mmCIF file of N, CA and C in Angstrom:
data_model
loop_
_atom_site.group_PDB
_atom_site.id
_atom_site.type_symbol
_atom_site.label_atom_id
_atom_site.label_comp_id
_atom_site.label_asym_id
_atom_site.label_seq_id
_atom_site.Cartn_x
_atom_site.Cartn_y
_atom_site.Cartn_z
ATOM 1 N N UNK A 269 2.228 -6.840 -7.033
ATOM 2 C CA UNK A 269 2.860 -7.955 -6.389
ATOM 3 C C UNK A 269 1.802 -8.660 -5.547
ATOM 4 N N UNK A 270 1.651 -9.946 -5.724
ATOM 5 C CA UNK A 270 0.671 -10.728 -4.969
ATOM 6 C C UNK A 270 1.278 -11.163 -3.644
ATOM 7 N N UNK A 271 0.553 -10.930 -2.558
ATOM 8 C CA UNK A 271 0.982 -11.326 -1.220
ATOM 9 C C UNK A 271 -0.170 -12.050 -0.542
ATOM 10 N N UNK A 272 0.097 -12.628 0.595
ATOM 11 C CA UNK A 272 -0.941 -13.340 1.331
ATOM 12 C C UNK A 272 -2.063 -12.374 1.726
ATOM 13 N N UNK A 273 -1.671 -11.145 2.137
ATOM 14 C CA UNK A 273 -2.649 -10.158 2.578
ATOM 15 C C UNK A 273 -3.408 -9.522 1.427
ATOM 16 N N UNK A 274 -2.986 -9.751 0.199
ATOM 17 C CA UNK A 274 -3.601 -9.132 -0.969
ATOM 18 C C UNK A 274 -2.535 -8.536 -1.867
ATOM 19 N N UNK A 275 -2.974 -7.850 -2.880
ATOM 20 C CA UNK A 275 -2.023 -7.240 -3.811
ATOM 21 C C UNK A 275 -1.331 -6.049 -3.165
ATOM 22 N N UNK A 276 -0.088 -5.830 -3.550
ATOM 23 C CA UNK A 276 0.686 -4.717 -3.014
ATOM 24 C C UNK A 276 1.509 -4.072 -4.116
ATOM 25 N N UNK A 277 2.226 -3.009 -3.766
ATOM 26 C CA UNK A 277 3.044 -2.285 -4.722
ATOM 27 C C UNK A 277 4.386 -1.967 -4.091
ATOM 28 N N UNK A 278 5.454 -2.229 -4.828
ATOM 29 C CA UNK A 278 6.806 -1.860 -4.411
ATOM 30 C C UNK A 278 7.452 -1.144 -5.588
ATOM 31 N N UNK A 279 8.056 -0.024 -5.343
ATOM 32 C CA UNK A 279 8.734 0.660 -6.449
ATOM 33 C C UNK A 279 10.195 0.239 -6.549
ATOM 34 N N UNK A 280 10.704 -0.462 -5.533
ATOM 35 C CA UNK A 280 12.080 -0.946 -5.522
ATOM 36 C C UNK A 280 12.076 -2.434 -5.187
ATOM 37 N N UNK A 281 12.841 -3.212 -5.942
ATOM 38 C CA UNK A 281 12.878 -4.662 -5.762
ATOM 39 C C UNK A 281 14.302 -5.152 -5.966
ATOM 40 N N UNK A 282 14.791 -5.987 -5.054
ATOM 41 C CA UNK A 282 16.098 -6.604 -5.208
ATOM 42 C C UNK A 282 15.889 -8.104 -5.402
ATOM 43 N N UNK A 283 16.330 -8.617 -6.538
ATOM 44 C CA UNK A 283 16.226 -10.047 -6.828
ATOM 45 C C UNK A 283 17.564 -10.696 -6.516
ATOM 46 N N UNK A 284 17.564 -11.612 -5.566
ATOM 47 C CA UNK A 284 18.769 -12.274 -5.084
ATOM 48 C C UNK A 284 18.738 -13.731 -5.527
ATOM 49 N N UNK A 285 19.757 -14.160 -6.267
ATOM 50 C CA UNK A 285 19.826 -15.544 -6.749
ATOM 51 C C UNK A 285 21.080 -16.205 -6.198
ATOM 52 N N UNK A 286 20.919 -17.384 -5.620
ATOM 53 C CA UNK A 286 22.020 -18.126 -5.010
ATOM 54 C C UNK A 286 21.962 -19.570 -5.509
ATOM 55 N N UNK A 287 22.509 -19.832 -6.707
ATOM 56 C CA UNK A 287 22.448 -21.194 -7.246
ATOM 57 C C UNK A 287 23.374 -22.133 -6.458
ATOM 58 N N UNK A 288 23.062 -23.423 -6.427
ATOM 59 C CA UNK A 288 23.889 -24.380 -5.675
ATOM 60 C C UNK A 288 25.345 -24.416 -6.136
ATOM 61 N N UNK A 289 25.597 -24.109 -7.394
ATOM 62 C CA UNK A 289 26.961 -24.178 -7.923
ATOM 63 C C UNK A 289 27.899 -23.169 -7.268
ATOM 64 N N UNK A 290 27.381 -22.119 -6.668
ATOM 65 C CA UNK A 290 28.261 -21.099 -6.086
ATOM 66 C C UNK A 290 28.941 -21.589 -4.807
ATOM 67 N N UNK A 291 28.473 -22.692 -4.243
ATOM 68 C CA UNK A 291 29.151 -23.273 -3.082
ATOM 69 C C UNK A 291 29.620 -24.697 -3.382
ATOM 70 N N UNK A 292 29.751 -25.009 -4.672
ATOM 71 C CA UNK A 292 30.284 -26.298 -5.090
ATOM 72 C C UNK A 292 29.331 -27.461 -4.967
ATOM 73 N N UNK A 293 28.053 -27.193 -4.892
ATOM 74 C CA UNK A 293 27.061 -28.266 -4.785
ATOM 75 C C UNK A 293 26.339 -28.439 -6.114
ATOM 76 N N UNK A 294 25.673 -29.559 -6.237
ATOM 77 C CA UNK A 294 24.795 -29.770 -7.379
ATOM 78 C C UNK A 294 23.367 -29.721 -6.868
ATOM 79 N N UNK A 295 22.483 -29.404 -7.706
ATOM 80 C CA UNK A 295 21.093 -29.346 -7.284
ATOM 81 C C UNK A 295 20.247 -28.681 -8.343
ATOM 82 N N UNK A 296 18.975 -28.653 -8.079
ATOM 83 C CA UNK A 296 18.036 -28.057 -9.019
ATOM 84 C C UNK A 296 18.051 -26.539 -8.889
ATOM 85 N N UNK A 297 18.029 -25.901 -10.024
ATOM 86 C CA UNK A 297 17.880 -24.455 -10.063
ATOM 87 C C UNK A 297 16.461 -24.195 -10.518
ATOM 88 N N UNK A 298 15.735 -23.488 -9.737
ATOM 89 C CA UNK A 298 14.336 -23.267 -10.093
ATOM 90 C C UNK A 298 13.645 -22.439 -9.045
ATOM 91 N N UNK A 299 12.910 -23.105 -8.185
ATOM 92 C CA UNK A 299 12.145 -22.406 -7.157
ATOM 93 C C UNK A 299 13.032 -21.655 -6.176
ATOM 94 N N UNK A 300 12.484 -20.620 -5.606
ATOM 95 C CA UNK A 300 13.221 -19.803 -4.647
ATOM 96 C C UNK A 300 13.320 -20.560 -3.325
ATOM 97 N N UNK A 301 14.522 -20.576 -2.770
ATOM 98 C CA UNK A 301 14.744 -21.267 -1.508
ATOM 99 C C UNK A 301 14.758 -20.268 -0.347
ATOM 100 N N UNK A 302 14.751 -20.805 0.859
ATOM 101 C CA UNK A 302 14.670 -19.974 2.059
ATOM 102 C C UNK A 302 15.826 -18.977 2.157
ATOM 103 N N UNK A 303 17.034 -19.406 1.808
ATOM 104 C CA UNK A 303 18.203 -18.513 1.872
ATOM 105 C C UNK A 303 18.026 -17.318 0.938
ATOM 106 N N UNK A 304 17.524 -17.584 -0.261
ATOM 107 C CA UNK A 304 17.339 -16.502 -1.226
ATOM 108 C C UNK A 304 16.316 -15.485 -0.746
ATOM 109 N N UNK A 305 15.257 -15.951 -0.130
ATOM 110 C CA UNK A 305 14.238 -15.042 0.389
ATOM 111 C C UNK A 305 14.809 -14.205 1.531
ATOM 112 N N UNK A 306 15.458 -14.857 2.491
ATOM 113 C CA UNK A 306 15.991 -14.151 3.654
ATOM 114 C C UNK A 306 17.099 -13.173 3.314
ATOM 115 N N UNK A 307 18.088 -13.624 2.559
ATOM 116 C CA UNK A 307 19.213 -12.753 2.205
ATOM 117 C C UNK A 307 18.764 -11.641 1.262
ATOM 118 N N UNK A 308 17.841 -11.953 0.364
ATOM 119 C CA UNK A 308 17.322 -10.925 -0.530
ATOM 120 C C UNK A 308 16.580 -9.838 0.221
ATOM 121 N N UNK A 309 15.753 -10.228 1.200
ATOM 122 C CA UNK A 309 15.043 -9.240 2.007
ATOM 123 C C UNK A 309 16.009 -8.395 2.833
ATOM 124 N N UNK A 310 17.043 -9.028 3.377
ATOM 125 C CA UNK A 310 18.048 -8.314 4.160
ATOM 126 C C UNK A 310 18.761 -7.262 3.308
ATOM 127 N N UNK A 311 19.199 -7.644 2.119
ATOM 128 C CA UNK A 311 19.888 -6.716 1.226
ATOM 129 C C UNK A 311 18.945 -5.603 0.746
ATOM 130 N N UNK A 312 17.712 -5.975 0.457
ATOM 131 C CA UNK A 312 16.731 -4.984 -0.006
ATOM 132 C C UNK A 312 16.476 -3.933 1.073
ATOM 133 N N UNK A 313 16.316 -4.366 2.315
ATOM 134 C CA UNK A 313 16.073 -3.435 3.418
ATOM 135 C C UNK A 313 17.281 -2.564 3.705
ATOM 136 N N UNK A 314 18.492 -3.055 3.448
ATOM 137 C CA UNK A 314 19.703 -2.265 3.703
ATOM 138 C C UNK A 314 19.852 -1.113 2.713
ATOM 139 N N UNK A 315 19.440 -1.319 1.473
ATOM 140 C CA UNK A 315 19.573 -0.272 0.447
ATOM 141 C C UNK A 315 18.422 0.720 0.503
ATOM 142 N N UNK A 316 17.281 0.302 0.988
ATOM 143 C CA UNK A 316 16.061 1.122 0.980
ATOM 144 C C UNK A 316 16.238 2.534 1.560
ATOM 145 N N UNK A 317 16.909 2.731 2.711
ATOM 146 C CA UNK A 317 17.046 4.097 3.244
ATOM 147 C C UNK A 317 17.880 5.038 2.374
ATOM 148 N N UNK A 318 18.720 4.490 1.518
ATOM 149 C CA UNK A 318 19.572 5.333 0.667
ATOM 150 C C UNK A 318 18.881 5.784 -0.614
ATOM 151 N N UNK A 319 17.733 5.214 -0.932
ATOM 152 C CA UNK A 319 17.043 5.550 -2.183
ATOM 153 C C UNK A 319 16.394 6.922 -2.108
ATOM 154 N N UNK A 320 16.339 7.619 -3.235
ATOM 155 C CA UNK A 320 15.673 8.917 -3.251
ATOM 156 C C UNK A 320 14.158 8.763 -3.116
ATOM 157 N N UNK A 321 13.508 9.836 -2.750
ATOM 158 C CA UNK A 321 12.048 9.790 -2.640
ATOM 159 C C UNK A 321 11.439 9.615 -4.027
ATOM 160 N N UNK A 322 10.178 9.237 -4.038
ATOM 161 C CA UNK A 322 9.493 9.032 -5.314
ATOM 162 C C UNK A 322 9.318 10.347 -6.065
ATOM 163 N N UNK A 323 9.291 11.453 -5.356
ATOM 164 C CA UNK A 323 9.183 12.767 -5.999
ATOM 165 C C UNK A 323 10.495 13.116 -6.700
ATOM 166 N N UNK A 324 11.628 12.823 -6.052
ATOM 167 C CA UNK A 324 12.941 13.105 -6.643
ATOM 168 C C UNK A 324 13.242 12.202 -7.844
ATOM 169 N N UNK A 325 12.826 10.945 -7.746
ATOM 170 C CA UNK A 325 13.149 9.951 -8.778
ATOM 171 C C UNK A 325 11.918 9.076 -8.989
ATOM 172 N N UNK A 326 11.022 9.471 -9.880
ATOM 173 C CA UNK A 326 9.723 8.797 -10.024
ATOM 174 C C UNK A 326 9.737 7.546 -10.903
ATOM 175 N N UNK A 327 10.743 6.706 -10.750
ATOM 176 C CA UNK A 327 10.856 5.504 -11.576
ATOM 177 C C UNK A 327 10.889 4.261 -10.701
ATOM 178 N N UNK A 328 10.522 3.139 -11.279
ATOM 179 C CA UNK A 328 10.645 1.857 -10.589
ATOM 180 C C UNK A 328 12.095 1.402 -10.663
ATOM 181 N N UNK A 329 12.559 0.730 -9.613
ATOM 182 C CA UNK A 329 13.945 0.284 -9.546
ATOM 183 C C UNK A 329 13.985 -1.217 -9.307
ATOM 184 N N UNK A 330 14.861 -1.898 -10.042
ATOM 185 C CA UNK A 330 15.058 -3.332 -9.846
ATOM 186 C C UNK A 330 16.547 -3.612 -9.888
ATOM 187 N N UNK A 331 17.048 -4.254 -8.861
ATOM 188 C CA UNK A 331 18.450 -4.647 -8.784
ATOM 189 C C UNK A 331 18.488 -6.165 -8.772
ATOM 190 N N UNK A 332 19.310 -6.748 -9.629
ATOM 191 C CA UNK A 332 19.459 -8.205 -9.663
ATOM 192 C C UNK A 332 20.836 -8.580 -9.140
ATOM 193 N N UNK A 333 20.874 -9.458 -8.162
ATOM 194 C CA UNK A 333 22.126 -9.915 -7.579
ATOM 195 C C UNK A 333 22.243 -11.419 -7.795
ATOM 196 N N UNK A 334 23.149 -11.821 -8.668
ATOM 197 C CA UNK A 334 23.395 -13.236 -8.951
ATOM 198 C C UNK A 334 24.726 -13.612 -8.307
ATOM 199 N N UNK A 335 24.674 -14.430 -7.298
ATOM 200 C CA UNK A 335 25.879 -14.855 -6.591
ATOM 201 C C UNK A 335 26.537 -15.967 -7.406
ATOM 202 N N UNK A 336 27.821 -15.795 -7.717
ATOM 203 C CA UNK A 336 28.530 -16.798 -8.508
ATOM 204 C C UNK A 336 29.504 -17.618 -7.670
ATOM 205 N N UNK A 337 29.909 -17.099 -6.505
ATOM 206 C CA UNK A 337 30.791 -17.840 -5.612
ATOM 207 C C UNK A 337 30.619 -17.279 -4.215
ATOM 208 N N UNK A 338 30.716 -18.122 -3.217
ATOM 209 C CA UNK A 338 30.459 -17.698 -1.851
ATOM 210 C C UNK A 338 31.621 -18.051 -0.931
ATOM 211 N N UNK A 339 32.262 -17.016 -0.392
ATOM 212 C CA UNK A 339 33.308 -17.192 0.621
ATOM 213 C C UNK A 339 33.125 -16.142 1.707
ATOM 214 N N UNK A 340 31.907 -15.756 1.983
ATOM 215 C CA UNK A 340 31.656 -14.723 2.978
ATOM 216 C C UNK A 340 30.209 -14.299 2.935
ATOM 217 N N UNK A 341 29.978 -13.055 3.239
ATOM 218 C CA UNK A 341 28.619 -12.537 3.334
ATOM 219 C C UNK A 341 28.083 -12.156 1.957
ATOM 220 N N UNK A 342 27.273 -13.017 1.399
ATOM 221 C CA UNK A 342 26.718 -12.743 0.071
ATOM 222 C C UNK A 342 25.641 -11.668 0.124
ATOM 223 N N UNK A 343 24.950 -11.535 1.247
ATOM 224 C CA UNK A 343 23.945 -10.480 1.339
ATOM 225 C C UNK A 343 24.621 -9.112 1.402
ATOM 226 N N UNK A 344 25.751 -8.999 2.102
ATOM 227 C CA UNK A 344 26.481 -7.723 2.136
ATOM 228 C C UNK A 344 27.083 -7.412 0.771
ATOM 229 N N UNK A 345 27.530 -8.429 0.062
ATOM 230 C CA UNK A 345 28.029 -8.236 -1.298
ATOM 231 C C UNK A 345 26.909 -7.712 -2.194
ATOM 232 N N UNK A 346 25.704 -8.197 -1.979
ATOM 233 C CA UNK A 346 24.555 -7.721 -2.749
ATOM 234 C C UNK A 346 24.247 -6.270 -2.443
ATOM 235 N N UNK A 347 24.408 -5.871 -1.176
ATOM 236 C CA UNK A 347 24.184 -4.472 -0.794
ATOM 237 C C UNK A 347 25.212 -3.575 -1.464
ATOM 238 N N UNK A 348 26.493 -3.938 -1.370
ATOM 239 C CA UNK A 348 27.559 -3.123 -1.975
ATOM 240 C C UNK A 348 27.413 -3.064 -3.492
ATOM 241 N N UNK A 349 27.221 -4.210 -4.128
ATOM 242 C CA UNK A 349 27.062 -4.248 -5.575
ATOM 243 C C UNK A 349 25.811 -3.536 -6.039
ATOM 244 N N UNK A 350 24.716 -3.684 -5.296
ATOM 245 C CA UNK A 350 23.468 -3.008 -5.645
ATOM 246 C C UNK A 350 23.597 -1.505 -5.556
ATOM 247 N N UNK A 351 24.282 -1.027 -4.512
ATOM 248 C CA UNK A 351 24.488 0.415 -4.352
ATOM 249 C C UNK A 351 25.353 0.967 -5.490
ATOM 250 N N UNK A 352 26.408 0.245 -5.844
ATOM 251 C CA UNK A 352 27.264 0.669 -6.953
ATOM 252 C C UNK A 352 26.499 0.662 -8.275
ATOM 253 N N UNK A 353 25.666 -0.342 -8.473
ATOM 254 C CA UNK A 353 24.876 -0.433 -9.707
ATOM 255 C C UNK A 353 23.889 0.738 -9.808
ATOM 256 N N UNK A 354 23.262 1.082 -8.695
ATOM 257 C CA UNK A 354 22.323 2.211 -8.701
ATOM 258 C C UNK A 354 23.050 3.519 -9.005
ATOM 259 N N UNK A 355 24.237 3.711 -8.407
ATOM 260 C CA UNK A 355 25.006 4.934 -8.689
ATOM 261 C C UNK A 355 25.435 4.966 -10.151
ATOM 262 N N UNK A 356 25.862 3.831 -10.690
ATOM 263 C CA UNK A 356 26.283 3.752 -12.081
ATOM 264 C C UNK A 356 25.128 4.031 -13.037
ATOM 265 N N UNK A 357 23.918 3.652 -12.634
ATOM 266 C CA UNK A 357 22.735 3.868 -13.471
ATOM 267 C C UNK A 357 22.215 5.308 -13.388
ATOM 268 N N UNK A 358 22.806 6.117 -12.508
ATOM 269 C CA UNK A 358 22.392 7.515 -12.410
ATOM 270 C C UNK A 358 21.290 7.783 -11.404
ATOM 271 N N UNK A 359 21.014 6.808 -10.540
ATOM 272 C CA UNK A 359 19.996 7.024 -9.498
ATOM 273 C C UNK A 359 20.613 7.939 -8.437
ATOM 274 N N UNK A 360 19.979 9.053 -8.112
ATOM 275 C CA UNK A 360 20.544 9.985 -7.139
ATOM 276 C C UNK A 360 20.346 9.495 -5.693
ATOM 277 N N UNK A 361 21.161 8.525 -5.286
ATOM 278 C CA UNK A 361 21.007 7.986 -3.941
ATOM 279 C C UNK A 361 21.426 9.040 -2.919
ATOM 280 N N UNK A 362 20.856 8.946 -1.717
ATOM 281 C CA UNK A 362 21.126 9.945 -0.674
ATOM 282 C C UNK A 362 22.514 9.804 -0.091
ATOM 283 N N UNK A 363 22.974 8.558 0.084
ATOM 284 C CA UNK A 363 24.310 8.297 0.600
ATOM 285 C C UNK A 363 24.697 6.869 0.232
ATOM 286 N N UNK A 364 25.974 6.615 -0.025
ATOM 287 C CA UNK A 364 26.383 5.241 -0.332
ATOM 288 C C UNK A 364 26.224 4.349 0.884
ATOM 289 N N UNK A 365 25.907 3.109 0.647
ATOM 290 C CA UNK A 365 25.754 2.146 1.756
ATOM 291 C C UNK A 365 27.058 1.416 1.926
#
């Protein structure tokens, strides 16, 4: 992963997508906007403590959260949905979030 400080490595990544249509707006879908970065980081950090250690589960993890409609906390919805998706995929999480 390329960062300002240099290349880095993450074994877990949450991709958060919030298209304008989910709040009834029109607009371009393309580049990542500030909301997507902030809410995605918030959801990613919330799930991180529940993940197993790299020794217990030596695989890379990617969770994709596509918001289709917004009437509340979409970042919390991403946390709940991401945790359920990880459990469904057989990831031995330490505790549900």
